[in-house]
Amino acid sequence: MLPTAPAPEGVDADRTDTKHSVLYVGFGHGAQRPLDNSQSADPDTALRQLVDGSSWAAMLRCAEQARAATDWIMRVRHHPASSQAVLMALVEDPGGPMALQALRAGADVVVGLRFVTPVLQAQLARLRERVAPVPAGWLGVAPGSTLDAQTRELRCGERRESLQPQLFRLMWALCERPGRVLSAASLRVALDIPARADAQALHTAVGRLRRVLRPHGLDGHVQTLHGSGYRWTGVAPCAPGIISARKHS
């Protein structure tokens, strides 16, 4: 999503009723959005989108109305559904009192208003790894079948299937937590679905993954729980060593 990516297959990039996954919240006079793939939003709208999971990050201009900005940061952090959202404070002086107040309130990082766009993009990309870590290692997904993060290959016995990056991320997210229902919001972040994508983007990706898995007899492992999300189910216990290289809570 950083920099702006094209909409996934089947998604109309020109829709205007979609939500952006990176928000820009201004406290004070109006200012241009610092990134093209961000969406300007008032504080209440931004909080709602962070809570419902349709947005994962917010940049907030703290040059004016410092108290309102820090109060909003604390509102985000105190809400269980948005407490892990990425918050970036844009301040006049990154070494001044406002920067310290923003960090104490719960901002992840402060950036000067005279930022260079590539620096801001790099900061967001780094912080995004906290909410959607890069897959590493390999997973056992079914008896005789593994998923390799380095090559993005599904290996079923002697057969190997290279997965498109988005489908790989979707399968990895599901398979590293077998039996656990993952919400649509969490999967949208894991898949790095572009900012301007409607609600059908995830459903489309799940359908594409099932089609890829069908020749291997694995499509039935992807279950849809309407109103809740998706899960990978029916996996037999993995052999020793067939686990992710990362630890998970």
Tab-separated table of C-alpha atoms in Angstrom, residues 56-234:
chain	number	residue	atom	x	y	z
A	56	TRP	CA	-4.908	0.573	10.118
A	57	ALA	CA	-2.996	3.839	10.445
A	58	ALA	CA	-3.559	7.552	10.988
A	59	MET	CA	-1.330	10.578	10.544
A	60	LEU	CA	-2.410	13.566	12.598
A	61	ARG	CA	-1.343	17.151	12.256
A	62	CYS	CA	-0.571	18.443	15.740
A	63	ALA	CA	0.682	21.919	14.828
A	64	GLU	CA	-2.387	23.533	16.364
A	65	GLN	CA	-4.935	22.336	18.929
A	66	ALA	CA	-2.331	20.270	20.718
A	67	ARG	CA	-4.671	19.287	23.550
A	68	ALA	CA	-7.331	18.044	21.126
A	69	ALA	CA	-4.715	16.014	19.256
A	70	THR	CA	-3.304	14.309	22.350
A	71	ASP	CA	-6.813	13.642	23.704
A	72	TRP	CA	-7.694	11.932	20.412
A	73	ILE	CA	-4.555	9.792	20.517
A	74	MET	CA	-5.565	8.604	23.989
A	75	ARG	CA	-9.104	7.844	22.793
A	76	VAL	CA	-7.672	5.630	20.074
A	77	ARG	CA	-5.317	3.864	22.463
A	78	HIS	CA	-8.008	3.273	25.110
A	79	HIS	CA	-10.416	1.589	22.695
A	80	PRO	CA	-9.707	-2.172	22.629
A	81	ALA	CA	-10.459	-2.467	18.893
A	82	SER	CA	-8.042	0.297	17.854
A	83	SER	CA	-5.342	0.102	20.501
A	84	GLN	CA	-2.872	-1.460	18.042
A	85	ALA	CA	-3.510	1.044	15.254
A	86	VAL	CA	-0.451	2.901	13.959
A	87	LEU	CA	-0.453	6.598	14.894
A	88	MET	CA	2.005	9.082	13.411
A	89	ALA	CA	2.074	12.631	14.767
A	90	LEU	CA	3.128	15.456	12.424
A	91	VAL	CA	4.577	18.319	14.461
A	92	GLU	CA	6.364	21.601	13.841
A	93	ASP	CA	9.403	20.617	15.916
A	94	PRO	CA	10.161	16.885	16.316
A	95	GLY	CA	12.313	17.761	19.322
A	96	GLY	CA	9.846	20.125	20.977
A	97	PRO	CA	7.219	19.844	23.715
A	98	MET	CA	4.399	18.851	21.345
A	99	ALA	CA	6.395	15.875	20.126
A	100	LEU	CA	6.923	14.707	23.688
A	101	GLN	CA	3.219	15.136	24.521
A	102	ALA	CA	2.194	13.124	21.462
A	103	LEU	CA	4.562	10.287	22.334
A	104	ARG	CA	3.367	10.217	25.935
A	105	ALA	CA	-0.238	10.092	24.748
A	106	GLY	CA	0.522	7.008	22.648
A	107	ALA	CA	1.795	8.076	19.222
A	108	ASP	CA	4.166	5.567	17.623
A	109	VAL	CA	6.403	8.166	16.052
A	110	VAL	CA	6.624	11.915	15.479
A	111	VAL	CA	7.656	13.456	12.159
A	112	GLY	CA	8.356	17.086	11.352
A	113	LEU	CA	5.836	18.885	9.165
A	114	ARG	CA	8.652	19.652	6.758
A	115	PHE	CA	9.041	15.952	6.091
A	116	VAL	CA	10.252	14.428	2.854
A	117	THR	CA	7.564	12.151	1.404
A	118	PRO	CA	9.857	9.087	0.995
A	119	VAL	CA	10.762	9.366	4.690
A	120	LEU	CA	7.096	9.349	5.677
A	121	GLN	CA	6.435	6.369	3.417
A	122	ALA	CA	9.374	4.494	4.915
A	123	GLN	CA	8.160	5.190	8.453
A	124	LEU	CA	4.695	3.849	7.657
A	125	ALA	CA	6.117	0.782	5.923
A	126	ARG	CA	8.281	0.031	8.961
A	127	LEU	CA	5.394	0.474	11.369
A	128	ARG	CA	3.136	-1.674	9.218
A	129	GLU	CA	5.316	-4.676	9.959
A	130	ARG	CA	4.025	-4.484	13.521
A	131	VAL	CA	0.420	-5.096	12.494
A	132	ALA	CA	1.258	-7.448	9.591
A	133	PRO	CA	4.681	-9.035	10.099
A	134	VAL	CA	6.453	-10.320	7.011
A	135	PRO	CA	6.058	-14.123	6.788
A	136	ALA	CA	9.216	-16.121	7.456
A	137	GLY	CA	10.062	-19.802	7.600
A	138	TRP	CA	7.587	-22.477	6.572
A	139	LEU	CA	4.298	-23.931	7.738
A	140	GLY	CA	2.710	-27.350	7.673
A	141	VAL	CA	-0.743	-26.735	6.180
A	142	ALA	CA	-2.004	-30.322	5.777
A	143	PRO	CA	-0.528	-33.829	5.886
A	144	GLY	CA	2.194	-33.873	3.245
A	145	SER	CA	1.717	-30.198	2.346
A	146	THR	CA	3.807	-27.169	3.360
A	147	LEU	CA	3.937	-23.448	2.625
A	148	ASP	CA	7.374	-21.875	2.106
A	149	ALA	CA	7.740	-18.155	2.834
A	150	GLN	CA	11.034	-17.713	0.983
A	151	THR	CA	9.775	-19.029	-2.353
A	152	ARG	CA	6.023	-18.400	-1.811
A	153	GLU	CA	5.435	-22.007	-2.848
A	154	LEU	CA	2.767	-24.457	-1.790
A	155	ARG	CA	4.343	-27.904	-1.777
A	156	CYS	CA	2.040	-30.911	-1.911
A	157	GLY	CA	4.202	-34.008	-2.039
A	158	GLU	CA	6.285	-33.645	-5.185
A	159	ARG	CA	4.031	-30.940	-6.643
A	160	ARG	CA	4.901	-27.262	-6.253
A	161	GLU	CA	2.575	-24.329	-6.782
A	162	SER	CA	3.903	-20.753	-6.871
A	163	LEU	CA	1.416	-18.370	-5.276
A	164	GLN	CA	0.794	-14.759	-6.281
A	165	PRO	CA	1.926	-12.500	-3.364
A	166	GLN	CA	-1.563	-11.538	-2.196
A	167	LEU	CA	-2.806	-15.135	-2.243
A	168	PHE	CA	0.329	-16.282	-0.431
A	169	ARG	CA	-0.254	-13.743	2.349
A	170	LEU	CA	-3.880	-14.816	2.655
A	171	MET	CA	-3.014	-18.502	2.910
A	172	TRP	CA	-0.163	-17.822	5.334
A	173	ALA	CA	-2.366	-15.718	7.603
A	174	LEU	CA	-4.975	-18.484	7.734
A	175	CYS	CA	-2.594	-21.428	8.043
A	176	GLU	CA	-0.378	-20.036	10.780
A	177	ARG	CA	-3.450	-19.988	13.063
A	178	PRO	CA	-5.364	-23.127	12.070
A	179	GLY	CA	-8.828	-23.319	13.564
A	180	ARG	CA	-8.837	-19.652	14.556
A	181	VAL	CA	-11.418	-17.364	12.975
A	182	LEU	CA	-9.728	-14.319	11.465
A	183	SER	CA	-11.849	-11.222	10.919
A	184	ALA	CA	-12.153	-9.581	7.531
A	185	ALA	CA	-10.458	-6.482	8.943
A	186	SER	CA	-7.370	-8.363	10.122
A	187	LEU	CA	-7.093	-10.217	6.813
A	188	ARG	CA	-7.325	-6.983	4.813
A	189	VAL	CA	-4.265	-5.736	6.692
A	190	ALA	CA	-2.427	-9.051	6.289
A	191	LEU	CA	-3.087	-9.040	2.545
A	192	ASP	CA	-1.996	-5.417	2.187
A	193	ILE	CA	-5.193	-4.731	0.245
A	194	PRO	CA	-4.757	-1.325	-1.440
A	195	ALA	CA	-6.342	1.692	0.164
A	196	ARG	CA	-9.126	2.197	-2.399
A	197	ALA	CA	-10.660	-1.264	-2.291
A	198	ASP	CA	-14.280	-2.099	-1.489
A	199	ALA	CA	-15.575	-4.830	0.801
A	200	GLN	CA	-15.574	-7.426	-2.000
A	201	ALA	CA	-11.779	-7.319	-2.382
A	202	LEU	CA	-11.204	-9.865	0.369
A	203	HIS	CA	-14.068	-12.097	-0.802
A	204	THR	CA	-12.552	-12.064	-4.301
A	205	ALA	CA	-9.130	-13.031	-2.943
A	206	VAL	CA	-10.612	-15.922	-0.942
A	207	GLY	CA	-12.375	-17.195	-4.058
A	208	ARG	CA	-9.146	-17.048	-6.056
A	209	LEU	CA	-7.283	-18.927	-3.316
A	210	ARG	CA	-9.909	-21.682	-3.289
A	211	ARG	CA	-9.537	-22.095	-7.052
A	212	VAL	CA	-5.763	-22.446	-6.689
A	213	LEU	CA	-6.133	-25.004	-3.890
A	214	ARG	CA	-8.819	-27.094	-5.595
A	215	PRO	CA	-6.463	-29.209	-7.781
A	216	HIS	CA	-4.550	-30.125	-4.604
A	217	GLY	CA	-7.701	-31.081	-2.695
A	218	LEU	CA	-7.122	-28.341	-0.117
A	219	ASP	CA	-9.902	-25.871	-0.958
A	220	GLY	CA	-12.199	-27.378	1.678
A	221	HIS	CA	-9.821	-26.226	4.413
A	222	VAL	CA	-10.840	-22.589	3.812
A	223	GLN	CA	-14.057	-22.013	5.724
A	224	THR	CA	-16.277	-18.936	5.607
A	225	LEU	CA	-18.060	-18.008	8.821
A	226	HIS	CA	-20.613	-15.427	7.743
A	227	GLY	CA	-20.479	-12.326	9.886
A	228	SER	CA	-17.278	-13.471	11.597
A	229	GLY	CA	-14.528	-14.093	9.060
A	230	TYR	CA	-12.536	-17.007	7.681
A	231	ARG	CA	-10.480	-19.883	9.043
A	232	TRP	CA	-8.252	-22.741	7.963
A	233	THR	CA	-9.570	-25.948	9.448
A	234	GLY	CA	-9.164	-29.699	9.420
